[in-house]
Short mmCIF file of C-alpha atoms in Angstrom, two decimals:
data_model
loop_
_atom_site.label_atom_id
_atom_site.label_comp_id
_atom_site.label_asym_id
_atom_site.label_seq_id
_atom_site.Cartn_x
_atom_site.Cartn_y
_atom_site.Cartn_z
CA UNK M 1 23.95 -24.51 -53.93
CA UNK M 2 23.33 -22.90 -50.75
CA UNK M 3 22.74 -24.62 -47.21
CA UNK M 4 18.68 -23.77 -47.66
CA UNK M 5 18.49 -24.91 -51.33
CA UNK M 6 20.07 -28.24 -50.29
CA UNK M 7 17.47 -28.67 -47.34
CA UNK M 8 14.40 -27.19 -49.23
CA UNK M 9 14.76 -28.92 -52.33
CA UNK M 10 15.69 -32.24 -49.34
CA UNK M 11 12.26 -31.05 -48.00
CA UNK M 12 10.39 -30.97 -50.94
CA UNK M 13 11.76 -34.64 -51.94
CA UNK M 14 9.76 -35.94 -49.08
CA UNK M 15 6.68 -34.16 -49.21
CA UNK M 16 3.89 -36.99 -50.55
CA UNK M 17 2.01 -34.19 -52.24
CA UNK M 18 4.99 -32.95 -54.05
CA UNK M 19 6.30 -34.43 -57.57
CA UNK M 20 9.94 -33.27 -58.51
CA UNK M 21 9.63 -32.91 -62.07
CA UNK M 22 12.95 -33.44 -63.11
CA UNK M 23 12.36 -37.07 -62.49
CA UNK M 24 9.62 -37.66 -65.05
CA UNK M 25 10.15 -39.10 -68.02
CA UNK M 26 10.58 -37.11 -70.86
CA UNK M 27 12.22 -37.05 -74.30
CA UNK M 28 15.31 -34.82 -75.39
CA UNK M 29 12.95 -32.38 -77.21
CA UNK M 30 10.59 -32.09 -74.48
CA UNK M 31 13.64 -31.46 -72.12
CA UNK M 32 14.26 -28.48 -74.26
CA UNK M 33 11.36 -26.17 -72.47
CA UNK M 34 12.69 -25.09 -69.76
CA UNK M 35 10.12 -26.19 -67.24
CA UNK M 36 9.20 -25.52 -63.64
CA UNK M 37 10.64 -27.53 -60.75
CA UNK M 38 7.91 -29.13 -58.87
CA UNK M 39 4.16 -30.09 -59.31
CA UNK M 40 2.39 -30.09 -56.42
CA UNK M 41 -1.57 -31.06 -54.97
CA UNK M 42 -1.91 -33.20 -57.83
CA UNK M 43 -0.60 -31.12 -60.40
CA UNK M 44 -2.93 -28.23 -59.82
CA UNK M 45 0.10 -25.96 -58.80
CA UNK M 46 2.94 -25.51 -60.50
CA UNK M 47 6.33 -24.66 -58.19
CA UNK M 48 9.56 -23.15 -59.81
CA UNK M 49 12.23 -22.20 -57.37
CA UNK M 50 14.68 -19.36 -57.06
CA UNK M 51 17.50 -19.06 -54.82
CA UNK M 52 19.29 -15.81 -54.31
CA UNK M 53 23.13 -16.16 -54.09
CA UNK M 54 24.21 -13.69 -56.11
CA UNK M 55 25.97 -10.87 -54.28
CA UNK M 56 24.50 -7.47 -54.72
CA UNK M 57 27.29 -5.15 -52.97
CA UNK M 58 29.25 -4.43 -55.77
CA UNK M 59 25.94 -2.38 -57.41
CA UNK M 60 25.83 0.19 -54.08
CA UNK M 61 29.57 0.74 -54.06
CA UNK M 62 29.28 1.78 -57.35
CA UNK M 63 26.58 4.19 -57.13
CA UNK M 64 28.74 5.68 -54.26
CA UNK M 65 31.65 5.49 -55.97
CA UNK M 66 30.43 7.83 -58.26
CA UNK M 67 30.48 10.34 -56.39
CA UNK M 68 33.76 9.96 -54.47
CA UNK M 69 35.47 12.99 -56.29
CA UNK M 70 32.94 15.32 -54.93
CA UNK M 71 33.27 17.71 -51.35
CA UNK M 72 30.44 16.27 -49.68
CA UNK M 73 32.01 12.55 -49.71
CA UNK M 74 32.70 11.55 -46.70
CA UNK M 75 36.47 9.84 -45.66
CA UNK M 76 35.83 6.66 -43.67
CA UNK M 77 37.87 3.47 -42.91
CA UNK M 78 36.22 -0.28 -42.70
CA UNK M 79 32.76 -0.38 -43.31
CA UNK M 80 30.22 1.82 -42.70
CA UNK M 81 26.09 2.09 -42.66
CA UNK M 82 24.69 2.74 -45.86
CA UNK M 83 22.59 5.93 -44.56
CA UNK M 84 25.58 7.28 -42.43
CA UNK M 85 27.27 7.71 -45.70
CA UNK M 86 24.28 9.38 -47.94
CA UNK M 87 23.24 11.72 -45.13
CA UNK M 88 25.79 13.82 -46.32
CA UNK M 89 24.64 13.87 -50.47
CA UNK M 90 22.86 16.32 -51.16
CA UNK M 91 20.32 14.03 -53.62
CA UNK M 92 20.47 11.40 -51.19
CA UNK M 93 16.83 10.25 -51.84
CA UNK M 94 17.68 9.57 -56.05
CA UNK M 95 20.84 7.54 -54.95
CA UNK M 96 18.74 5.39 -52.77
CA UNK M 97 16.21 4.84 -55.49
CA UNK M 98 18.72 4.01 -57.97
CA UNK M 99 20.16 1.51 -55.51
CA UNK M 100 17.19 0.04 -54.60
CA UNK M 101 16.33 -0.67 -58.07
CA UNK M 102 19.90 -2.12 -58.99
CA UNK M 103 19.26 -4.64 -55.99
CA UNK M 104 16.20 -5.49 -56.74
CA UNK M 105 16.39 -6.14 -60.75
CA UNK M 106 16.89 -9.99 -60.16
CA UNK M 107 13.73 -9.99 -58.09
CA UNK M 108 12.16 -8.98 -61.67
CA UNK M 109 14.21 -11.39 -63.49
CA UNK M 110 13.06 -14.10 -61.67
CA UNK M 111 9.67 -13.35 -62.03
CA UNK M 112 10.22 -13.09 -65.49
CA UNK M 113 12.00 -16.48 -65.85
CA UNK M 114 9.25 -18.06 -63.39
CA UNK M 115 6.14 -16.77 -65.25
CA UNK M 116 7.71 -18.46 -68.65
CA UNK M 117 8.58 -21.86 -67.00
CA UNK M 118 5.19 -22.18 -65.31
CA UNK M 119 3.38 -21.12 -68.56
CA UNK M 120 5.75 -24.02 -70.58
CA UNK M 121 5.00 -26.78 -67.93
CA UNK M 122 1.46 -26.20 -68.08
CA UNK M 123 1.44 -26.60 -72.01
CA UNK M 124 4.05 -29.37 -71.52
CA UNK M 125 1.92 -31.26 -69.64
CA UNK M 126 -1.23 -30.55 -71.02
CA UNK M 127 -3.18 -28.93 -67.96
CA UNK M 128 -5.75 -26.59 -68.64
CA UNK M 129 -6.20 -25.43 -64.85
CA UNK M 130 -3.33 -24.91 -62.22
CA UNK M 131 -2.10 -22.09 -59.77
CA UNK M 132 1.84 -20.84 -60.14
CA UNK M 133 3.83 -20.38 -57.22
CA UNK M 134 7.12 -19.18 -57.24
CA UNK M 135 9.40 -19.71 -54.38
CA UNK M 136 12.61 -17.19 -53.42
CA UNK M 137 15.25 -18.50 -50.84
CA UNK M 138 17.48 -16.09 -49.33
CA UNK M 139 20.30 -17.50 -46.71
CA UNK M 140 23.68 -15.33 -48.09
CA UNK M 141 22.74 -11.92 -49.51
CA UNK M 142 21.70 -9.41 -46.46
CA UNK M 143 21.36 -6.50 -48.52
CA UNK M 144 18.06 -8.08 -49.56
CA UNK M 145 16.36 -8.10 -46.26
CA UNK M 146 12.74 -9.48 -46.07
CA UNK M 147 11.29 -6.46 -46.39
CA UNK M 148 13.07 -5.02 -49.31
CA UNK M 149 12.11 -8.37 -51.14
CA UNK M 150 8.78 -8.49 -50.08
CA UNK M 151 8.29 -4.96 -51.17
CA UNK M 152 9.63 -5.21 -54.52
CA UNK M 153 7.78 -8.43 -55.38
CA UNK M 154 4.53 -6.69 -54.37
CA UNK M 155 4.84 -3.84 -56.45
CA UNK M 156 6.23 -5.99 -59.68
CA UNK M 157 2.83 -8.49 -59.46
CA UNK M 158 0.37 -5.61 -59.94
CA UNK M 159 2.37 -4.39 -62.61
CA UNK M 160 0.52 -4.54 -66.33
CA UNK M 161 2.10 -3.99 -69.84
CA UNK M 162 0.84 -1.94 -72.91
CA UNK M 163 -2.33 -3.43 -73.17
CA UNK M 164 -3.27 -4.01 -69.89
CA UNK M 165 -2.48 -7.07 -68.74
CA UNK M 166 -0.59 -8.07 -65.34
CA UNK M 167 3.01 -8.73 -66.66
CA UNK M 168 3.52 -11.74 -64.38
CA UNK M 169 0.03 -13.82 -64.51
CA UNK M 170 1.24 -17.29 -64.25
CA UNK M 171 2.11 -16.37 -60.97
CA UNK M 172 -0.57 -16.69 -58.09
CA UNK M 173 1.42 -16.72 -55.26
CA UNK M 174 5.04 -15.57 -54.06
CA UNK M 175 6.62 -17.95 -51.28
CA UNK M 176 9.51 -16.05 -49.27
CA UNK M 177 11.78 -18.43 -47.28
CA UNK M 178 14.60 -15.92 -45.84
CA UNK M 179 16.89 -16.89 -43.10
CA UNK M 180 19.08 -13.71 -43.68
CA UNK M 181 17.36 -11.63 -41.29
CA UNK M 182 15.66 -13.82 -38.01
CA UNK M 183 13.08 -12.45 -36.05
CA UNK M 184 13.86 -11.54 -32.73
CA UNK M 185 17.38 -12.78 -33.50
CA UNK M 186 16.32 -16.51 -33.91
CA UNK M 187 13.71 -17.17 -35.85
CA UNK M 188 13.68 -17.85 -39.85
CA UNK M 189 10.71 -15.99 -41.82
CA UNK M 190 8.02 -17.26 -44.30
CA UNK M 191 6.32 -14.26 -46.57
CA UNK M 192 3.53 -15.29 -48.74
CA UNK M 193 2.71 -12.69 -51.05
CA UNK M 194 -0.42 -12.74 -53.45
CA UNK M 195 -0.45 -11.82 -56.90
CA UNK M 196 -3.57 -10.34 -58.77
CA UNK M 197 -4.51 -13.75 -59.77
CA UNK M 198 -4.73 -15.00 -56.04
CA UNK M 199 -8.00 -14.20 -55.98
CA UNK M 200 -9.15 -16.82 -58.91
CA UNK M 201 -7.68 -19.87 -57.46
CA UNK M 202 -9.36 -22.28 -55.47
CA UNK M 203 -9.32 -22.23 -51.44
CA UNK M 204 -7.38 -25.45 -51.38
CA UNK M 205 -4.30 -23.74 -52.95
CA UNK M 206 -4.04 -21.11 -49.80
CA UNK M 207 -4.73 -23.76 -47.68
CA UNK M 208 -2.32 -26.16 -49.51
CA UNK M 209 0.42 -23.21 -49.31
CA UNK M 210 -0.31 -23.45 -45.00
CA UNK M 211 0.39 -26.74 -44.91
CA UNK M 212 3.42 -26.13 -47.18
CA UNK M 213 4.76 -23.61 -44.24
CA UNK M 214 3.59 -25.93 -41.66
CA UNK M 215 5.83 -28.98 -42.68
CA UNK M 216 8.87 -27.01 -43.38
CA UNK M 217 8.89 -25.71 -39.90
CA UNK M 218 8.64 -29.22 -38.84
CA UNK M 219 11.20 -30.31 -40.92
CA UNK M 220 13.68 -27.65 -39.53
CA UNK M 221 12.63 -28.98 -35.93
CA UNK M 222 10.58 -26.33 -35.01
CA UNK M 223 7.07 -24.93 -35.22
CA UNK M 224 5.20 -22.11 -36.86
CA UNK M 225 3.93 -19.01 -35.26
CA UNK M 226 1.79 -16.52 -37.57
CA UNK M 227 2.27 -12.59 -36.76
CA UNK M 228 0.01 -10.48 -37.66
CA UNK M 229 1.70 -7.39 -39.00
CA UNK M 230 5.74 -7.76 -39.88
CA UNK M 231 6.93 -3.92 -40.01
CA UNK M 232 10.09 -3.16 -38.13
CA UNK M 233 10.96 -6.96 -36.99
CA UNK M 234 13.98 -7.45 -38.43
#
C-alpha cells in the first residue's frame, strides 16, 4: 500500500460516522460479493476506495516508440518533456489522444469495479436508499495529474449505454485525494466531482462529503481552503 492509503484508510478508522465494513460479521458465502469498503452517515452512503499505484509510463513510451524508425523522431538523451518530443510528429494531436486514453483506462476500470461493489453492498445489506461515493488516491503516479483525472472521470459519469442509461449510476459522487501535484508547491488537493445522480441525493450527503474534507485536513495537521476555479494550479 501506498503512504496515503495507509493514512486514509488510518483516517477513516477513526471517523465516528464511518463503519469499515470489512469488520462486520459475515458468512463465507456472503464474503463472496465483492463489497464496498466503508459505510458511512449511517449507512446511507456507500464508500469503495481506489488507490492508483500502478505505473502508467510504460503505455507513452510505447506509443512513441512506435514511431522511432521514422525521420521526424527526434535523438535525445535522459528524459525529456512529453510535448518537446511530439512537436516534431506530424499527427501529434492522434498520439496524444491515444495516450491520454491508455492512461486513463484504469480511471474507467475503477469506475466499473466501484459501480458493481456499491450496487452488491446495497443488496448485501438490504438498503433500499443510499448515495455511492467512490474515492481515488493518487501519491506515486505523476503522469495522472489532477487535472487529467478529474477530466476523465467527468466525462466517463455522463456517459450512457445502448439504451440510455448513465453507465456508472451507483456512483453519486467522485472524491479525488491527490498529493502528486501540490498547489503552489505545498499544498495536497481534494476534487469532488458529481455524477448525474448528484442531483437526487439528499443535502446531507454534500454536506456530509464537507465534513469528510474538513477532518482529513485536520488529520494531516492542517486546514482546508476552498478555491474557486482550479485551471492552471498545478
Amino acid at each position: 500500500m501506498t503512504d496515503l492509503e495507509v493514512r486514509f484508510q488510518q483516517f477513516m478508522a477513526q471517523l465516528p460516522s464511518v463503519e469499515d465494513i470489512d469488520g462486520i460479521k459475515l458468512s463465507v458465502e456472503e464474503r463472496k460479493n465483492k463489497i464496498a469498503d466503508y459505510f458511512g452517515l449511517g449507512r446511507s452512503v456507500i464508500f469503495e476506495q481506489k488507490c492508483i499505484n500502478q505505473d502508467q509510463s510504460e503505455k507513452i513510451q510505447s506509443e512513441v516508440d512506435a514511431h522511432s524508425e521514422e525521420n521526424y523522431y527526434p535523438y535525445f538523451y535522459g528524459k525529456r518533456d512529453i510535448d518537446l518530443i511530439l512537436e516534431k510528429f506530424p499527427d501529434a494531436e492522434n498520439v496524444k489522444r491515444r495516450i491520454y486514453s491508455k492512461i486513463t483506462k484504469l480511471l474507467e476500470d475503477y469506475l466499473s469495479s466501484a459501480n458493481k461493489q456499491i450496487k452488491s453492498t446495497s443488496l448485501l445489506f438490504n438498503i433500499p436508499s443510499y448515495s455511492g461515493v467512490l474515492i481515488i488516491l493518487n501519491d506515486k503516479v505523476k503522469v495522472l495529474s489532477p487535472e487529467v483525472i478529474s477530466s476523465r472521470i467527468a466525462q466517463r459519469l455522463k456517459e450512457k449505454d445502448s439504451k440510455g442509461i448513465i453507465r456508472f449510476n451507483e456512483i453519486a459522487y467522485v472524491l479525488l485525494i491527490s498529493e502528486t501535484h501540490l498547489y503552489k508547491g505545498q499544498v495536497p488537493v481534494s476534487i469532488r466531482i458529481e455524477a448525474p445522480g448528484a442531483k437526487n441525493c439528499s443535502p446531507k450527503v454534500s454536506e456530509y462529503l464537507d465534513y469528510i474534507d474538513y477532518s482529513w485536513a485536520l488529520f494531516n495537521g492542517g486546514s482546508l481552503t476552498k478555491l474557486k476555479s482550479t485551471n492552471n494550479y498545478f
